[in-house]
Amino acid sequence: TYLYLRIADELYLKRLIVGGFEKVYEFCKDFRNEGMDRNHNPEFTMIELYVAYADYNDIMELTENLIFSVAQEALGTTTITYQGNRIDLTPPWKRVSLFESIKQKINYDLAKKSTEDIFEIATDLKLNAKLTKNRGKLIEAIFEEKVQPTLIQPTFIIDYPLEMSPLAKRHRSNPNLTERFEAFIGGGEVGNAFSELNDPLDQRERFEEQMKLRALGDEEAQVLDEDFLKALEHGMPPCGGLGIGIDRLTMLLTDS
């Protein structure tokens, strides 16, 4: 018998959606071997939830209302101070696409650039990240260093490129993007969400691409999960999902 420390409970909860449970959530312990800093702990706590017949627009509303309500209940106020910044959690929160947020900071539209071009841009920006010629990783590195620290007031960064989102549904109006958002407050990410991918053929292709990255040394690439693909083949309804880091939310609300 093999036992594993899970990196997320996503694929387990989605099996329940396939089985007919239309709204599911779990507070879960997760374990990730991704190094350690003030925002990353190898063992952390998360809430994940999935709602059948919802999409990422519905989950954005749920997220902003959830965190607004948590602050009101825990602190008696929805205006907080974090690391010297006064932050108003009142919905609706600002929404901006990933590529537009980057363009606003570095004056390049990366959506129209090749991997080689983006590598050159990233090199010229003198990023701290170790650069590889992986388009998704390059875009992520530019965003994390040039955009994320400026996202102090609550902001949804939406519509991520396909390469950065192996479990998210393709965007309904642009097949190169996904219906994904991340929620940022105080310069840090507190939540990640998708319109969930429920096409088993598309999912298999994405898993196979991730396994190629894994073979090239990317330890964070998603492992191919045959049991999950079999569940998808039985049929998963359209679905919106969300993960919120409890530790990070606690840090935010306690100014820690």
GROMACS .gro file of C-alpha atoms in nm:
model
  256
    1THR     CA    1   0.000   0.000   0.000
    2TYR     CA    2   0.127   0.346  -0.094
    3LEU     CA    3   0.030   0.658   0.102
    4TYR     CA    4   0.082   1.008  -0.035
    5LEU     CA    5   0.075   1.359   0.109
    6ARG     CA    6  -0.172   1.541  -0.115
    7ILE     CA    7  -0.093   1.875  -0.280
    8ALA     CA    8  -0.467   1.960  -0.303
    9ASP     CA    9  -0.803   1.790  -0.261
   10GLU     CA   10  -0.928   1.916  -0.597
   11LEU     CA   11  -0.951   1.590  -0.789
   12TYR     CA   12  -1.123   1.414  -0.496
   13LEU     CA   13  -1.390   1.682  -0.459
   14LYS     CA   14  -1.452   1.684  -0.836
   15ARG     CA   15  -1.521   1.311  -0.819
   16LEU     CA   16  -1.807   1.399  -0.580
   17ILE     CA   17  -1.942   1.653  -0.833
   18VAL     CA   18  -1.935   1.372  -1.093
   19GLY     CA   19  -2.122   1.153  -0.843
   20GLY     CA   20  -2.410   1.399  -0.813
   21PHE     CA   21  -2.319   1.618  -0.515
   22GLU     CA   22  -2.380   1.968  -0.654
   23LYS     CA   23  -2.207   2.175  -0.382
   24VAL     CA   24  -1.905   2.044  -0.193
   25TYR     CA   25  -1.629   2.193   0.022
   26GLU     CA   26  -1.351   2.079   0.252
   27PHE     CA   27  -1.105   2.240   0.491
   28CYS     CA   28  -0.791   2.048   0.407
   29LYS     CA   29  -0.426   2.011   0.499
   30ASP     CA   30  -0.202   2.023   0.192
   31PHE     CA   31   0.167   1.955   0.143
   32ARG     CA   32   0.387   2.103  -0.131
   33ASN     CA   33   0.759   2.067  -0.182
   34GLU     CA   34   0.805   2.415  -0.332
   35GLY     CA   35   1.050   2.580  -0.097
   36MET     CA   36   0.965   2.810   0.193
   37ASP     CA   37   0.929   3.185   0.244
   38ARG     CA   38   0.698   3.428   0.426
   39ASN     CA   39   0.406   3.334   0.194
   40HIS     CA   40   0.484   2.966   0.133
   41ASN     CA   41   0.473   2.694   0.399
   42PRO     CA   42   0.526   2.329   0.290
   43GLU     CA   43   0.227   2.233   0.507
   44PHE     CA   44  -0.072   2.465   0.490
   45THR     CA   45  -0.449   2.478   0.533
   46MET     CA   46  -0.696   2.554   0.257
   47ILE     CA   47  -1.066   2.554   0.191
   48GLU     CA   48  -1.164   2.418  -0.150
   49LEU     CA   49  -1.518   2.431  -0.282
   50TYR     CA   50  -1.697   2.333  -0.604
   51VAL     CA   51  -2.039   2.440  -0.727
   52ALA     CA   52  -2.212   2.259  -1.015
   53TYR     CA   53  -2.368   2.476  -1.288
   54ALA     CA   54  -2.157   2.780  -1.181
   55ASP     CA   55  -1.867   2.947  -1.364
   56TYR     CA   56  -1.580   3.174  -1.263
   57ASN     CA   57  -1.802   3.482  -1.271
   58ASP     CA   58  -2.029   3.326  -1.008
   59ILE     CA   59  -1.725   3.224  -0.800
   60MET     CA   60  -1.584   3.580  -0.813
   61GLU     CA   61  -1.904   3.705  -0.650
   62LEU     CA   62  -1.891   3.425  -0.394
   63THR     CA   63  -1.525   3.503  -0.311
   64GLU     CA   64  -1.564   3.877  -0.257
   65ASN     CA   65  -1.879   3.827  -0.048
   66LEU     CA   66  -1.717   3.546   0.153
   67ILE     CA   67  -1.404   3.742   0.252
   68PHE     CA   68  -1.612   4.057   0.315
   69SER     CA   69  -1.837   3.855   0.549
   70VAL     CA   70  -1.546   3.685   0.726
   71ALA     CA   71  -1.386   4.023   0.803
   72GLN     CA   72  -1.716   4.163   0.929
   73GLU     CA   73  -1.776   3.858   1.151
   74ALA     CA   74  -1.419   3.828   1.286
   75LEU     CA   75  -1.318   4.195   1.316
   76GLY     CA   76  -1.645   4.390   1.315
   77THR     CA   77  -1.518   4.595   1.020
   78THR     CA   78  -1.455   4.547   0.648
   79THR     CA   79  -1.176   4.805   0.628
   80ILE     CA   80  -0.851   4.654   0.749
   81THR     CA   81  -0.488   4.764   0.781
   82TYR     CA   82  -0.222   4.529   0.646
   83GLN     CA   83   0.150   4.611   0.658
   84GLY     CA   84   0.071   4.982   0.679
   85ASN     CA   85  -0.186   4.983   0.396
   86ARG     CA   86  -0.553   5.060   0.457
   87ILE     CA   87  -0.761   4.810   0.256
   88ASP     CA   88  -1.134   4.821   0.184
   89LEU     CA   89  -1.285   4.474   0.131
   90THR     CA   90  -1.625   4.602   0.015
   91PRO     CA   91  -1.751   4.434  -0.308
   92PRO     CA   92  -1.741   4.463  -0.601
   93TRP     CA   93  -1.364   4.419  -0.636
   94LYS     CA   94  -1.163   4.541  -0.934
   95ARG     CA   95  -1.129   4.294  -1.224
   96VAL     CA   96  -0.843   4.307  -1.479
   97SER     CA   97  -0.707   4.048  -1.722
   98LEU     CA   98  -0.362   3.901  -1.659
   99PHE     CA   99  -0.216   4.027  -1.988
  100GLU     CA  100  -0.365   4.375  -1.940
  101SER     CA  101  -0.223   4.398  -1.586
  102ILE     CA  102   0.125   4.317  -1.721
  103LYS     CA  103   0.089   4.560  -2.014
  104GLN     CA  104   0.001   4.840  -1.770
  105LYS     CA  105   0.332   4.784  -1.587
  106ILE     CA  106   0.588   4.702  -1.859
  107ASN     CA  107   0.421   4.836  -2.179
  108TYR     CA  108   0.436   4.500  -2.359
  109ASP     CA  109   0.134   4.296  -2.468
  110LEU     CA  110   0.267   3.946  -2.398
  111ALA     CA  111  -0.043   3.784  -2.554
  112LYS     CA  112   0.102   3.876  -2.894
  113LYS     CA  113   0.459   3.770  -2.818
  114SER     CA  114   0.637   3.440  -2.889
  115THR     CA  115   0.814   3.245  -2.618
  116GLU     CA  116   1.150   3.372  -2.750
  117ASP     CA  117   1.028   3.733  -2.734
  118ILE     CA  118   0.897   3.689  -2.379
  119PHE     CA  119   1.228   3.530  -2.273
  120GLU     CA  120   1.415   3.835  -2.405
  121ILE     CA  121   1.175   4.074  -2.232
  122ALA     CA  122   1.209   3.883  -1.904
  123THR     CA  123   1.590   3.888  -1.936
  124ASP     CA  124   1.589   4.265  -1.999
  125LEU     CA  125   1.369   4.315  -1.690
  126LYS     CA  126   1.645   4.152  -1.478
  127LEU     CA  127   1.399   3.937  -1.282
  128ASN     CA  128   1.507   3.750  -0.970
  129ALA     CA  129   1.345   3.429  -1.096
  130LYS     CA  130   1.550   3.163  -1.271
  131LEU     CA  131   1.434   3.187  -1.634
  132THR     CA  132   1.357   2.892  -1.862
  133LYS     CA  133   1.207   2.899  -2.211
  134ASN     CA  134   0.867   2.788  -2.083
  135ARG     CA  135   0.605   3.042  -2.187
  136GLY     CA  136   0.377   2.993  -1.887
  137LYS     CA  137   0.664   3.013  -1.636
  138LEU     CA  138   0.802   3.329  -1.800
  139ILE     CA  139   0.465   3.507  -1.791
  140GLU     CA  140   0.419   3.397  -1.430
  141ALA     CA  141   0.764   3.531  -1.332
  142ILE     CA  142   0.701   3.871  -1.494
  143PHE     CA  143   0.359   3.898  -1.330
  144GLU     CA  144   0.481   3.797  -0.985
  145GLU     CA  145   0.768   4.046  -0.980
  146LYS     CA  146   0.624   4.343  -1.170
  147VAL     CA  147   0.247   4.333  -1.102
  148GLN     CA  148   0.161   4.134  -0.790
  149PRO     CA  149   0.337   4.361  -0.533
  150THR     CA  150   0.122   4.654  -0.657
  151LEU     CA  151  -0.212   4.476  -0.600
  152ILE     CA  152  -0.287   4.621  -0.257
  153GLN     CA  153  -0.664   4.682  -0.284
  154PRO     CA  154  -0.872   4.366  -0.352
  155THR     CA  155  -0.831   4.271  -0.720
  156PHE     CA  156  -0.932   3.977  -0.935
  157ILE     CA  157  -0.671   3.900  -1.203
  158ILE     CA  158  -0.866   3.707  -1.466
  159ASP     CA  159  -0.829   3.515  -1.794
  160TYR     CA  160  -0.495   3.335  -1.759
  161PRO     CA  161  -0.314   3.180  -2.059
  162LEU     CA  162  -0.369   2.810  -2.122
  163GLU     CA  163  -0.008   2.724  -2.035
  164MET     CA  164  -0.056   2.843  -1.676
  165SER     CA  165  -0.382   2.659  -1.604
  166PRO     CA  166  -0.387   2.281  -1.669
  167LEU     CA  167  -0.721   2.224  -1.489
  168ALA     CA  168  -0.916   2.531  -1.606
  169LYS     CA  169  -1.174   2.547  -1.885
  170ARG     CA  170  -1.083   2.725  -2.208
  171HIS     CA  171  -1.222   3.078  -2.229
  172ARG     CA  172  -1.555   3.093  -2.410
  173SER     CA  173  -1.432   3.371  -2.644
  174ASN     CA  174  -1.056   3.299  -2.673
  175PRO     CA  175  -0.921   2.940  -2.688
  176ASN     CA  176  -0.570   3.057  -2.590
  177LEU     CA  177  -0.698   3.171  -2.250
  178THR     CA  178  -0.875   3.001  -1.961
  179GLU     CA  179  -1.165   3.108  -1.740
  180ARG     CA  180  -0.948   3.146  -1.431
  181PHE     CA  181  -0.899   3.414  -1.169
  182GLU     CA  182  -0.676   3.471  -0.871
  183ALA     CA  183  -0.773   3.707  -0.589
  184PHE     CA  184  -0.503   3.943  -0.460
  185ILE     CA  185  -0.511   4.157  -0.146
  186GLY     CA  186  -0.219   4.342   0.015
  187GLY     CA  187   0.017   4.235  -0.262
  188GLY     CA  188  -0.046   3.864  -0.200
  189GLU     CA  189  -0.262   3.593  -0.356
  190VAL     CA  190  -0.540   3.468  -0.127
  191GLY     CA  191  -0.755   3.263  -0.368
  192ASN     CA  192  -0.743   3.074  -0.697
  193ALA     CA  193  -1.049   2.970  -0.902
  194PHE     CA  194  -1.166   2.839  -1.237
  195SER     CA  195  -1.455   2.751  -1.454
  196GLU     CA  196  -1.354   2.387  -1.421
  197LEU     CA  197  -1.240   2.182  -1.720
  198ASN     CA  198  -1.495   1.902  -1.775
  199ASP     CA  199  -1.391   1.779  -2.122
  200PRO     CA  200  -1.203   1.447  -2.067
  201LEU     CA  201  -1.022   1.462  -2.404
  202ASP     CA  202  -0.899   1.817  -2.347
  203GLN     CA  203  -0.803   1.724  -1.989
  204ARG     CA  204  -0.600   1.423  -2.109
  205GLU     CA  205  -0.408   1.644  -2.355
  206ARG     CA  206  -0.335   1.896  -2.078
  207PHE     CA  207  -0.216   1.620  -1.841
  208GLU     CA  208   0.012   1.483  -2.115
  209GLU     CA  209   0.163   1.829  -2.171
  210GLN     CA  210   0.220   1.857  -1.795
  211MET     CA  211   0.393   1.516  -1.791
  212LYS     CA  212   0.631   1.638  -2.066
  213LEU     CA  213   0.720   1.936  -1.845
  214ARG     CA  214   0.769   1.697  -1.554
  215ALA     CA  215   1.010   1.488  -1.764
  216LEU     CA  216   1.208   1.808  -1.828
  217GLY     CA  217   1.246   1.862  -1.453
  218ASP     CA  218   0.940   2.069  -1.352
  219GLU     CA  219   0.851   1.913  -1.015
  220GLU     CA  220   0.537   2.127  -0.984
  221ALA     CA  221   0.379   1.994  -1.306
  222GLN     CA  222   0.047   1.810  -1.264
  223VAL     CA  223   0.068   1.429  -1.258
  224LEU     CA  224  -0.160   1.239  -1.501
  225ASP     CA  225  -0.451   1.091  -1.305
  226GLU     CA  226  -0.627   0.807  -1.490
  227ASP     CA  227  -0.895   0.766  -1.220
  228PHE     CA  228  -0.991   1.131  -1.250
  229LEU     CA  229  -1.003   1.108  -1.631
  230LYS     CA  230  -1.230   0.802  -1.599
  231ALA     CA  231  -1.459   1.003  -1.371
  232LEU     CA  232  -1.469   1.289  -1.624
  233GLU     CA  233  -1.559   1.041  -1.898
  234HIS     CA  234  -1.872   0.951  -1.698
  235GLY     CA  235  -1.962   1.320  -1.709
  236MET     CA  236  -1.898   1.621  -1.487
  237PRO     CA  237  -2.147   1.909  -1.511
  238PRO     CA  238  -2.025   2.264  -1.577
  239CYS     CA  239  -1.868   2.367  -1.249
  240GLY     CA  240  -1.698   2.656  -1.069
  241GLY     CA  241  -1.427   2.589  -0.813
  242LEU     CA  242  -1.228   2.791  -0.558
  243GLY     CA  243  -0.935   2.747  -0.323
  244ILE     CA  244  -0.858   2.997  -0.044
  245GLY     CA  245  -0.546   2.974   0.173
  246ILE     CA  246  -0.661   2.990   0.535
  247ASP     CA  247  -0.312   3.077   0.665
  248ARG     CA  248  -0.280   3.371   0.424
  249LEU     CA  249  -0.631   3.496   0.502
  250THR     CA  250  -0.547   3.481   0.873
  251MET     CA  251  -0.223   3.673   0.813
  252LEU     CA  252  -0.420   3.938   0.626
  253LEU     CA  253  -0.694   3.983   0.886
  254THR     CA  254  -0.449   3.989   1.179
  255ASP     CA  255  -0.183   4.202   1.004
  256SER     CA  256   0.076   3.930   1.066
   0.00000   0.00000   0.00000
